[in-house]
PDB file of C-alpha atoms in Angstrom:
ATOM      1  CA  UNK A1132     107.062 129.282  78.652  1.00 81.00           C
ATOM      2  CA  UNK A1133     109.662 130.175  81.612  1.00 84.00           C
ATOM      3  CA  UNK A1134     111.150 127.015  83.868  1.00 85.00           C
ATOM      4  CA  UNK A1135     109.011 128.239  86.117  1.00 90.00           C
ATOM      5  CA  UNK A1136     106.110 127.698  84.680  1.00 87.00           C
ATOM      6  CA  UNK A1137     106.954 124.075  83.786  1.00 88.00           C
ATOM      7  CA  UNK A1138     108.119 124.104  87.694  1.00 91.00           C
ATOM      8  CA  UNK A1139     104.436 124.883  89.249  1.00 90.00           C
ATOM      9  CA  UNK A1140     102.046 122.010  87.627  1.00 87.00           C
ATOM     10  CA  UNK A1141     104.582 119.590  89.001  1.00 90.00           C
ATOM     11  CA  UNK A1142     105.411 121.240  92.362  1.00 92.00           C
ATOM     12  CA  UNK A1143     109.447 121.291  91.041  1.00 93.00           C
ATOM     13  CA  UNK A1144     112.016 123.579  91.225  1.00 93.00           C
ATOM     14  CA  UNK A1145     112.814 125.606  88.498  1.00 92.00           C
ATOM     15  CA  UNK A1146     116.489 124.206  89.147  1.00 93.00           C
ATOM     16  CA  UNK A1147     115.183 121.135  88.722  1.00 93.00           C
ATOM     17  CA  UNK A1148     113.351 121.418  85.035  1.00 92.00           C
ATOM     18  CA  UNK A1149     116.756 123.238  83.783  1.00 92.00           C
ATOM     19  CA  UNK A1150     118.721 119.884  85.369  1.00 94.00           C
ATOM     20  CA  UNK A1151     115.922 117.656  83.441  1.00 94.00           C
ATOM     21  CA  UNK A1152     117.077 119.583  80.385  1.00 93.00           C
ATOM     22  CA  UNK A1153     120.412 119.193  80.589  1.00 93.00           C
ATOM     23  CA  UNK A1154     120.173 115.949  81.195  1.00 94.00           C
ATOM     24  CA  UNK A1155     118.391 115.320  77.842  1.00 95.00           C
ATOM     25  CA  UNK A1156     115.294 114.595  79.615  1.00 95.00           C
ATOM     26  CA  UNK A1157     113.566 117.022  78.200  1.00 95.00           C
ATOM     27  CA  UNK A1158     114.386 118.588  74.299  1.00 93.00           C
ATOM     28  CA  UNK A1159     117.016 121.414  74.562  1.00 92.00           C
ATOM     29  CA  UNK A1160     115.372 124.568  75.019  1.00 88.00           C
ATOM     30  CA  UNK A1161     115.529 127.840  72.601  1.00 88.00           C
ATOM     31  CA  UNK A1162     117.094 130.986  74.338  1.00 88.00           C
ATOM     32  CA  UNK A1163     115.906 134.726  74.326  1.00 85.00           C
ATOM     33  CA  UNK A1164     118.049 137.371  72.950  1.00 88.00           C
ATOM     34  CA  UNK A1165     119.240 137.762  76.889  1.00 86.00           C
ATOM     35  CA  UNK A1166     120.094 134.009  77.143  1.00 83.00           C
ATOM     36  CA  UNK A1167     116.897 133.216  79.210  1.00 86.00           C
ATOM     37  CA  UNK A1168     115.357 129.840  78.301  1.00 87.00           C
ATOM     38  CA  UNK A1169     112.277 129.621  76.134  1.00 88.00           C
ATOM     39  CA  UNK A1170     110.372 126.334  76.402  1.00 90.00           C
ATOM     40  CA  UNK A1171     107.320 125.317  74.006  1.00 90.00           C
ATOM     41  CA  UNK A1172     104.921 123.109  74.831  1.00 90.00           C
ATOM     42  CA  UNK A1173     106.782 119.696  73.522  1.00 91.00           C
ATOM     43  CA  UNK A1174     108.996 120.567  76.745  1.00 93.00           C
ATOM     44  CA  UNK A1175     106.088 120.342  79.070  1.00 92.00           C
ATOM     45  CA  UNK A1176     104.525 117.004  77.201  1.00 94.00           C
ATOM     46  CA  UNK A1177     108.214 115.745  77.705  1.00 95.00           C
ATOM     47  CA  UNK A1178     107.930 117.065  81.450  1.00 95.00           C
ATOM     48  CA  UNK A1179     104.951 114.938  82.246  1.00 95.00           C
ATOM     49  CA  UNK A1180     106.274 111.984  80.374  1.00 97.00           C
ATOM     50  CA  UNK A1181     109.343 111.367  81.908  1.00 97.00           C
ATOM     51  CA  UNK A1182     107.428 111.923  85.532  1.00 97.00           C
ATOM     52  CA  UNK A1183     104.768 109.468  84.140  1.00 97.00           C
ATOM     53  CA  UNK A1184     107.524 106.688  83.745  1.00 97.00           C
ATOM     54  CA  UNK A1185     109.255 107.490  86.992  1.00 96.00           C
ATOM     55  CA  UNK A1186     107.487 105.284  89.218  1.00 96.00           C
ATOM     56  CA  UNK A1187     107.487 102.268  87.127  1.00 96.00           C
ATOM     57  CA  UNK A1188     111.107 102.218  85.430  1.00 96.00           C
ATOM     58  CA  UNK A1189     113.213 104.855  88.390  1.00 95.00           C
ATOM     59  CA  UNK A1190     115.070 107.500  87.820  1.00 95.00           C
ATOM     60  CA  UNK A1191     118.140 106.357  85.676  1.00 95.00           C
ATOM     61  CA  UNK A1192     116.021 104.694  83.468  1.00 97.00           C
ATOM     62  CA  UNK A1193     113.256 106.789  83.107  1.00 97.00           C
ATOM     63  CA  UNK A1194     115.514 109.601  82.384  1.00 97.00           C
ATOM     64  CA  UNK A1195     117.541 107.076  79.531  1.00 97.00           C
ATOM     65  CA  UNK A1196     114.182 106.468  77.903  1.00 97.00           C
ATOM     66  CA  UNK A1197     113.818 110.351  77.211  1.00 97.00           C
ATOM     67  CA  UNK A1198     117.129 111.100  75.993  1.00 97.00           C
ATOM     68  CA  UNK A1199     116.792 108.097  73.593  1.00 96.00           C
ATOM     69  CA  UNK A1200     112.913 109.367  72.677  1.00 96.00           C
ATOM     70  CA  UNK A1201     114.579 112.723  72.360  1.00 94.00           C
ATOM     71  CA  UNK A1202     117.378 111.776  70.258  1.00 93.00           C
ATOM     72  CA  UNK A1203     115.350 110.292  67.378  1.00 93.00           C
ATOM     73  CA  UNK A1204     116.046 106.664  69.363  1.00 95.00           C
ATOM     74  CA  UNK A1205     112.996 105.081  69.624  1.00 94.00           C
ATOM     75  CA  UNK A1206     114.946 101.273  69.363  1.00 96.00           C
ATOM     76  CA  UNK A1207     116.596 101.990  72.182  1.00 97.00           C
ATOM     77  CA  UNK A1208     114.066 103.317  74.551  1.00 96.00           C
ATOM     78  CA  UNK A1209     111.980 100.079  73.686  1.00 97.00           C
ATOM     79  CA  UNK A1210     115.588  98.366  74.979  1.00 97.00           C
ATOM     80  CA  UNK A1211     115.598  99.859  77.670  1.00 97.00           C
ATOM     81  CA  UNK A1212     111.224  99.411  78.556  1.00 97.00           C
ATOM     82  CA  UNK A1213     111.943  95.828  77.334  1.00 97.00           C
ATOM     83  CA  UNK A1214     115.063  95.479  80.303  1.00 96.00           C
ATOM     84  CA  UNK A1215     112.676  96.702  83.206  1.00 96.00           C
ATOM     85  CA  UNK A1216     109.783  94.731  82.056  1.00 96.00           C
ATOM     86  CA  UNK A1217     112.027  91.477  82.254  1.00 93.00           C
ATOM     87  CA  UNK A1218     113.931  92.892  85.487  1.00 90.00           C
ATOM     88  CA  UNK A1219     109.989  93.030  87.607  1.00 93.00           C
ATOM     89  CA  UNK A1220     109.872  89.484  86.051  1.00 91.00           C
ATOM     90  CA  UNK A1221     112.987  88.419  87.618  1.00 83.00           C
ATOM     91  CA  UNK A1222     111.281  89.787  90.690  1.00 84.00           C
ATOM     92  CA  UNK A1223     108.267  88.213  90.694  1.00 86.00           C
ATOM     93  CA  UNK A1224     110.288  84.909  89.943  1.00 80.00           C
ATOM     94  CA  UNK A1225     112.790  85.481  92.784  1.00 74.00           C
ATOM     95  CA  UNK A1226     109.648  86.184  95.613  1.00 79.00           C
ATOM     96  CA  UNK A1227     107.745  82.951  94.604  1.00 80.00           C
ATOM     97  CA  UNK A1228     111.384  81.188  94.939  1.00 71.00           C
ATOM     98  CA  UNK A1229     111.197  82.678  98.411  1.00 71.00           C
ATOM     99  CA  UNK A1230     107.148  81.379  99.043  1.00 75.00           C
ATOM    100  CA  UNK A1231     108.231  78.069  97.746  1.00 70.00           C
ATOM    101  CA  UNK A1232     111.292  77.736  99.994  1.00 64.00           C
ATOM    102  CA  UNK A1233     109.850  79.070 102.767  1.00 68.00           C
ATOM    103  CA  UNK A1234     107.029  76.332 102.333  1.00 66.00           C
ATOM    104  CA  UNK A1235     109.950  73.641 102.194  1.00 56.00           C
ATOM    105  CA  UNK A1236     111.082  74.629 105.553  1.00 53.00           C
ATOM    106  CA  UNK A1237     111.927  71.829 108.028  1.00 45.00           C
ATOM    107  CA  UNK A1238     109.972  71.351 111.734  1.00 40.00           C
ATOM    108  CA  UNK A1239     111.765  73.063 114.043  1.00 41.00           C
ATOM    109  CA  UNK A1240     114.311  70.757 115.163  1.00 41.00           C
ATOM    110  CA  UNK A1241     114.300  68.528 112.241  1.00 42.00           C
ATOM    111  CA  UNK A1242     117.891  68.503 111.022  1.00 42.00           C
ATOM    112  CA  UNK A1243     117.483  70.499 107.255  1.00 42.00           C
ATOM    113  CA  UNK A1244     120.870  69.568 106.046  1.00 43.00           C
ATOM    114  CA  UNK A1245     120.507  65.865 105.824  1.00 41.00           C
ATOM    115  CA  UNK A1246     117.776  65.634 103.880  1.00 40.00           C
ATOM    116  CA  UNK A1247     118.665  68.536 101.023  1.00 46.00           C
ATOM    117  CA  UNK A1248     118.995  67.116  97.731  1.00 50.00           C
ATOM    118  CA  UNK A1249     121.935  68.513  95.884  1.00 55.00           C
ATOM    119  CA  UNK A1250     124.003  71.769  96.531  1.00 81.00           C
ATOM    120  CA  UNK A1251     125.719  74.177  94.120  1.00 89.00           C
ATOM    121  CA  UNK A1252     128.727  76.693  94.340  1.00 90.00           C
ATOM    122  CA  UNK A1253     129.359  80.359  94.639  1.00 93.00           C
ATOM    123  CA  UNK A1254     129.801  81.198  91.500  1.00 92.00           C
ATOM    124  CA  UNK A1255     126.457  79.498  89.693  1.00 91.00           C
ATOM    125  CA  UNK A1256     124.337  80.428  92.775  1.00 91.00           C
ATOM    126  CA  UNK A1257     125.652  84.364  92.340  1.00 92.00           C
ATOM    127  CA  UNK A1258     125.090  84.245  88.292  1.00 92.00           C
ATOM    128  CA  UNK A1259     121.551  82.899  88.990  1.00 88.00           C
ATOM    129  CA  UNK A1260     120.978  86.183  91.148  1.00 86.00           C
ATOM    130  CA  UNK A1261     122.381  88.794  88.949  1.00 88.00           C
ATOM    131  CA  UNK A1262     125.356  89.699  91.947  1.00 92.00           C
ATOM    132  CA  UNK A1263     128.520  89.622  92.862  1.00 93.00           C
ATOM    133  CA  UNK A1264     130.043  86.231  94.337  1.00 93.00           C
ATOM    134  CA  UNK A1265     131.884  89.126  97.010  1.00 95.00           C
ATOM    135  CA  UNK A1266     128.524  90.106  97.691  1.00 94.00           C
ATOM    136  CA  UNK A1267     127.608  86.229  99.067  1.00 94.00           C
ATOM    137  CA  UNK A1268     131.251  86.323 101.043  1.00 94.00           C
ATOM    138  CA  UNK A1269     129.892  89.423 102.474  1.00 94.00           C
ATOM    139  CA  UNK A1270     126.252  88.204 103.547  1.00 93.00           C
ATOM    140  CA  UNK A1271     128.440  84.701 105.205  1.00 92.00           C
ATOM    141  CA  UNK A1272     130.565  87.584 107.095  1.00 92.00           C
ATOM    142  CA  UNK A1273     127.193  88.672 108.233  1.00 91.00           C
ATOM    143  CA  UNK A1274     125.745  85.655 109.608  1.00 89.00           C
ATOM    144  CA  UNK A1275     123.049  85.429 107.290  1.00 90.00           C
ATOM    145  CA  UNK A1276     124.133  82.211 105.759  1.00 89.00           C
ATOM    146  CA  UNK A1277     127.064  79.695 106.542  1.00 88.00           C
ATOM    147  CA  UNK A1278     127.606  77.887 103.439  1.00 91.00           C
ATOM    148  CA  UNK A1279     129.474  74.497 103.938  1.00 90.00           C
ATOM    149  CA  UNK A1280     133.604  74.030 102.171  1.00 89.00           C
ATOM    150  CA  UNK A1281     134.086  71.141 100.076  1.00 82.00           C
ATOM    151  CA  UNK A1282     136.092  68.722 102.037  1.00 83.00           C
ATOM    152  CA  UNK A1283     138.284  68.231  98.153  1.00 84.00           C
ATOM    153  CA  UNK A1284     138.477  71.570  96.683  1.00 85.00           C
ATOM    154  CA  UNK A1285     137.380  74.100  99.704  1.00 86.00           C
ATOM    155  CA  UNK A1286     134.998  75.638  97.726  1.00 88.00           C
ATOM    156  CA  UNK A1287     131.968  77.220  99.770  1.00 90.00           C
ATOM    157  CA  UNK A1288     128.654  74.917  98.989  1.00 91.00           C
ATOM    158  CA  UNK A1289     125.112  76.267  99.625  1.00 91.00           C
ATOM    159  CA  UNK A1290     122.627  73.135 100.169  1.00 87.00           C
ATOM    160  CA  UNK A1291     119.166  73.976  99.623  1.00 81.00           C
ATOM    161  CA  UNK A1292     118.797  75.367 103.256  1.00 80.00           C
ATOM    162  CA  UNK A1293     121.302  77.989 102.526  1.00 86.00           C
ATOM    163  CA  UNK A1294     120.026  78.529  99.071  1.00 87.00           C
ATOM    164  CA  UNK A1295     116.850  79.378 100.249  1.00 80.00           C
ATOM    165  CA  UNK A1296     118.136  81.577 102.621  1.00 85.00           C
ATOM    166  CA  UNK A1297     120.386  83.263 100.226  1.00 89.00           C
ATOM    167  CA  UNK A1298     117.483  83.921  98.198  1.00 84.00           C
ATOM    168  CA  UNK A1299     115.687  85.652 100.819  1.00 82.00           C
ATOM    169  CA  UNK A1300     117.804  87.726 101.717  1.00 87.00           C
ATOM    170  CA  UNK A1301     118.565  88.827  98.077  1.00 86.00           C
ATOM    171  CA  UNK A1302     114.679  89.768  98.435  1.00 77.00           C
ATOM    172  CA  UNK A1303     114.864  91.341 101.726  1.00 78.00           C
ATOM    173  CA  UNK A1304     117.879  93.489 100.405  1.00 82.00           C
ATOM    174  CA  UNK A1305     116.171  94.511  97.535  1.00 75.00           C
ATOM    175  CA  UNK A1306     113.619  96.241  99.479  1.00 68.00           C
ATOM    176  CA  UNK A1307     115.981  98.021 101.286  1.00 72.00           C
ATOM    177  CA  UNK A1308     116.343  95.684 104.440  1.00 78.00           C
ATOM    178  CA  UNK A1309     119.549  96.049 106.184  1.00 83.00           C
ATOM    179  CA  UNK A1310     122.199  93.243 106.917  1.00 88.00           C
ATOM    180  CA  UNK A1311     121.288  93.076 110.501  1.00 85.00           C
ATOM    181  CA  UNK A1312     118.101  93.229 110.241  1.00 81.00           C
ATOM    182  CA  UNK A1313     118.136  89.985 107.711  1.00 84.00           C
ATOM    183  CA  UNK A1314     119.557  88.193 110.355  1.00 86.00           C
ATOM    184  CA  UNK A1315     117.154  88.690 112.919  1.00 79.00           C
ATOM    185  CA  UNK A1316     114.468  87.618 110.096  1.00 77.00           C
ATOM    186  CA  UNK A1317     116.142  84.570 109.284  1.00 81.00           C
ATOM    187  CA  UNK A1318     116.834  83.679 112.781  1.00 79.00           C
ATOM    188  CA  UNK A1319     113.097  83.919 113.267  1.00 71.00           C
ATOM    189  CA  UNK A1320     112.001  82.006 110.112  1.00 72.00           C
ATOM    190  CA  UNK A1321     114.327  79.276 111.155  1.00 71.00           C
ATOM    191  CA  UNK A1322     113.126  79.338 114.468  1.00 70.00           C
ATOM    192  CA  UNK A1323     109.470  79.305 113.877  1.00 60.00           C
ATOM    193  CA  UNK A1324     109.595  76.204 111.199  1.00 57.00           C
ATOM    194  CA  UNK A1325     107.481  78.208 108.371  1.00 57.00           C
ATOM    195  CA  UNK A1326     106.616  81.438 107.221  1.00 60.00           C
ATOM    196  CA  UNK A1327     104.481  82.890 109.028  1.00 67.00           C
ATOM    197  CA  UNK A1328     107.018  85.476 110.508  1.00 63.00           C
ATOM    198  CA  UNK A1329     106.808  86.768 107.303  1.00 70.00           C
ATOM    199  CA  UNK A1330     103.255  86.577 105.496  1.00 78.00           C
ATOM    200  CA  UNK A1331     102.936  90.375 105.949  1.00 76.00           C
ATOM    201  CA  UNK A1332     106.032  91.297 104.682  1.00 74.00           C
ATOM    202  CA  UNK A1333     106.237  88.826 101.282  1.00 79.00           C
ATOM    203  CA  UNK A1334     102.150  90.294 100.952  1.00 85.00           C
ATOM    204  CA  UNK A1335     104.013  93.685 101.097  1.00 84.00           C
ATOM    205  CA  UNK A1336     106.186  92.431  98.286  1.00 81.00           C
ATOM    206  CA  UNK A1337     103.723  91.363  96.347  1.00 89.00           C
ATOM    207  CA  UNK A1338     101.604  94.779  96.212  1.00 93.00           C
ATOM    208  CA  UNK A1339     104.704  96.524  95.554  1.00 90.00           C
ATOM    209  CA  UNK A1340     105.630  94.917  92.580  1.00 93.00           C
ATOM    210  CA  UNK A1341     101.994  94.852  91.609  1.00 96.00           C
ATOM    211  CA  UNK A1342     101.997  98.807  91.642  1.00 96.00           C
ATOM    212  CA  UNK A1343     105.287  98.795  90.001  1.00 96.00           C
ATOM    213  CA  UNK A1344     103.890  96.643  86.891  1.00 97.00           C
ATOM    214  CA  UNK A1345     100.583  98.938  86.950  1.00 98.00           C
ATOM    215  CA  UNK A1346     103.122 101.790  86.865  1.00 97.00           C
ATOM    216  CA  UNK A1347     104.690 100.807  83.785  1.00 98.00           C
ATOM    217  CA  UNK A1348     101.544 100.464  81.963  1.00 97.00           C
ATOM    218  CA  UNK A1349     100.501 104.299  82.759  1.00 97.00           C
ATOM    219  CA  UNK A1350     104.247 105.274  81.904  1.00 97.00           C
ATOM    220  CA  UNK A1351     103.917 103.117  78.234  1.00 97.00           C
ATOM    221  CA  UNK A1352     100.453 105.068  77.755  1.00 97.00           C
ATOM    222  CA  UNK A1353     102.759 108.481  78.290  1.00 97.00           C
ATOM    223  CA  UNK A1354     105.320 107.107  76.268  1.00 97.00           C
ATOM    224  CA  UNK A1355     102.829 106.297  73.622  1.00 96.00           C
ATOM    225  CA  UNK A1356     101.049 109.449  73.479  1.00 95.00           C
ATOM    226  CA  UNK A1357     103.976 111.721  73.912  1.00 95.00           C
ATOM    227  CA  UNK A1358     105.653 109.518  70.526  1.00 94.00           C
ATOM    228  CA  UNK A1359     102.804 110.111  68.672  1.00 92.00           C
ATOM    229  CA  UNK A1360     102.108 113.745  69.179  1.00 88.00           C
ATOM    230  CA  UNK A1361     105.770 114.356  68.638  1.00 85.00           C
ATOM    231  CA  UNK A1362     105.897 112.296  65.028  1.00 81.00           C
ATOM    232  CA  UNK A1363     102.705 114.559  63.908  1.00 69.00           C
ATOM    233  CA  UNK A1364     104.442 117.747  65.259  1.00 66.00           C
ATOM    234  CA  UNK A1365     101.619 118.345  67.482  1.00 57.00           C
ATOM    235  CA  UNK A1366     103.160 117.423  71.395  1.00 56.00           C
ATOM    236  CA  UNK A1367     102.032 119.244  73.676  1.00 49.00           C
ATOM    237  CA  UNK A1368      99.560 121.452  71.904  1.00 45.00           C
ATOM    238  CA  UNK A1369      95.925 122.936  72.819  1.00 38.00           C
ATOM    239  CA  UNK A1370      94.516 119.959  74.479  1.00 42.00           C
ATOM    240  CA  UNK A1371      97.562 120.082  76.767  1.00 42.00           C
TER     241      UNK A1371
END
């Protein structure tokens, strides 16, 4: 088989399927006696796998789940499965965190800071998110939330107002939502006393993680078949 025919059942360049190989994506390839690359069909089975986990896991890990299958790995690609499965769970955790502080939000003109139980600090509230305490310095720069000092120490102190607002905006930004925009949204969500400004949007959420879990299991089935048909020798053979 040429890279081009690997190319055409995908709709890829043939670029692309020699970058997949030497990547490690896909097992290195024999050569003719004129240096052209020969590929079997283990190369396509390996083709369709790694496109199979794509949508679920993205491209850096997808593509570190092959090179690990492909290097007689199998420990770590489960790592890395294991990582993105807990990583969707940290998602689904962080939107309900959202629903539920959205639900918690005061009537508009009730003063929220008075009666927040508790606050916490930079660092704790960046740990707890998986970012960068810079990152929360930058968001305050941005207007999206406006964190209180410590009359003592200075430090910066999120109440639950600004936690749930930090939250949110960890959401919005993980969808790809841009500062600005952020603060229009939480503008509006303040304003409005609830969450209806965004029902559509967290429902968006929702489906999209929901299609990214659904992904992964049509990926592991892939994974699965691919691992098996390589251990008997047989990947990619007639019924392919």
């Amino acid at each position: 088989m040429r890279p081009i025919d690997l190319a055409r059942e995908h709709g890829l360049s043939t670029q692309a399927v020699r970058n997949y190989e030497d990547a490690g994506i896909l097992p290195p390839a024999e050569r003719s006696p004129s240096g052209y690359r020969l590929y079997a069909p283990r190369h396509a089975a390996a083709l369709r796998t790694f496109l199979a986990l794509l949508p679920g896991h993205g491209h850096a890990t997808a593509g570190a789940i092959m090179r690990a299958v492909n290097g007689d790995a199998t420990e770590e690609a489960l790592r890395l499965i294991d990582e993105s499965h807990t990583q969707l769970a940290g998602d689904r955790r962080t939107l309900e965190e959202v629903e539920q502080a959205l639900r918690g939000l005061a009537a508009p003109g009730e003063p929220e800071r008075g009666r927040e139980p508790g606050v916490t600090f930079i660092g704790p509230l960046a740990r707890r998110l998986g970012i960068r305490p810079a990152t929360l310095r930058t968001w305050e720069r941005a207007g999206l939330v406006t964190p209180r000092r410590d009359p003592h120490t200075g430090y910066r102190s999120y109440a639950a107002a600004d936690v749930r607002d930090v939250l949110l905006a960890h959401q919005l930004r993980r969808g790809g939502t841009g500062l600005r925009q952020i603060a229009r949204v939480l503008d509006r969500v303040r304003s409005a006393g609830g969450p209806e400004p965004l029902q559509a949007t967290l429902l968006e959420w929702r489906a999209r993680l929901t299609a990214r879990g659904l992904a992964m299991l049509t990926g592991a089935a892939a994974l699965d078949a691919y691992l098996t048909a390589t251990s008997a020798g047989t990947a990619g053979t007639a019924e392919d």
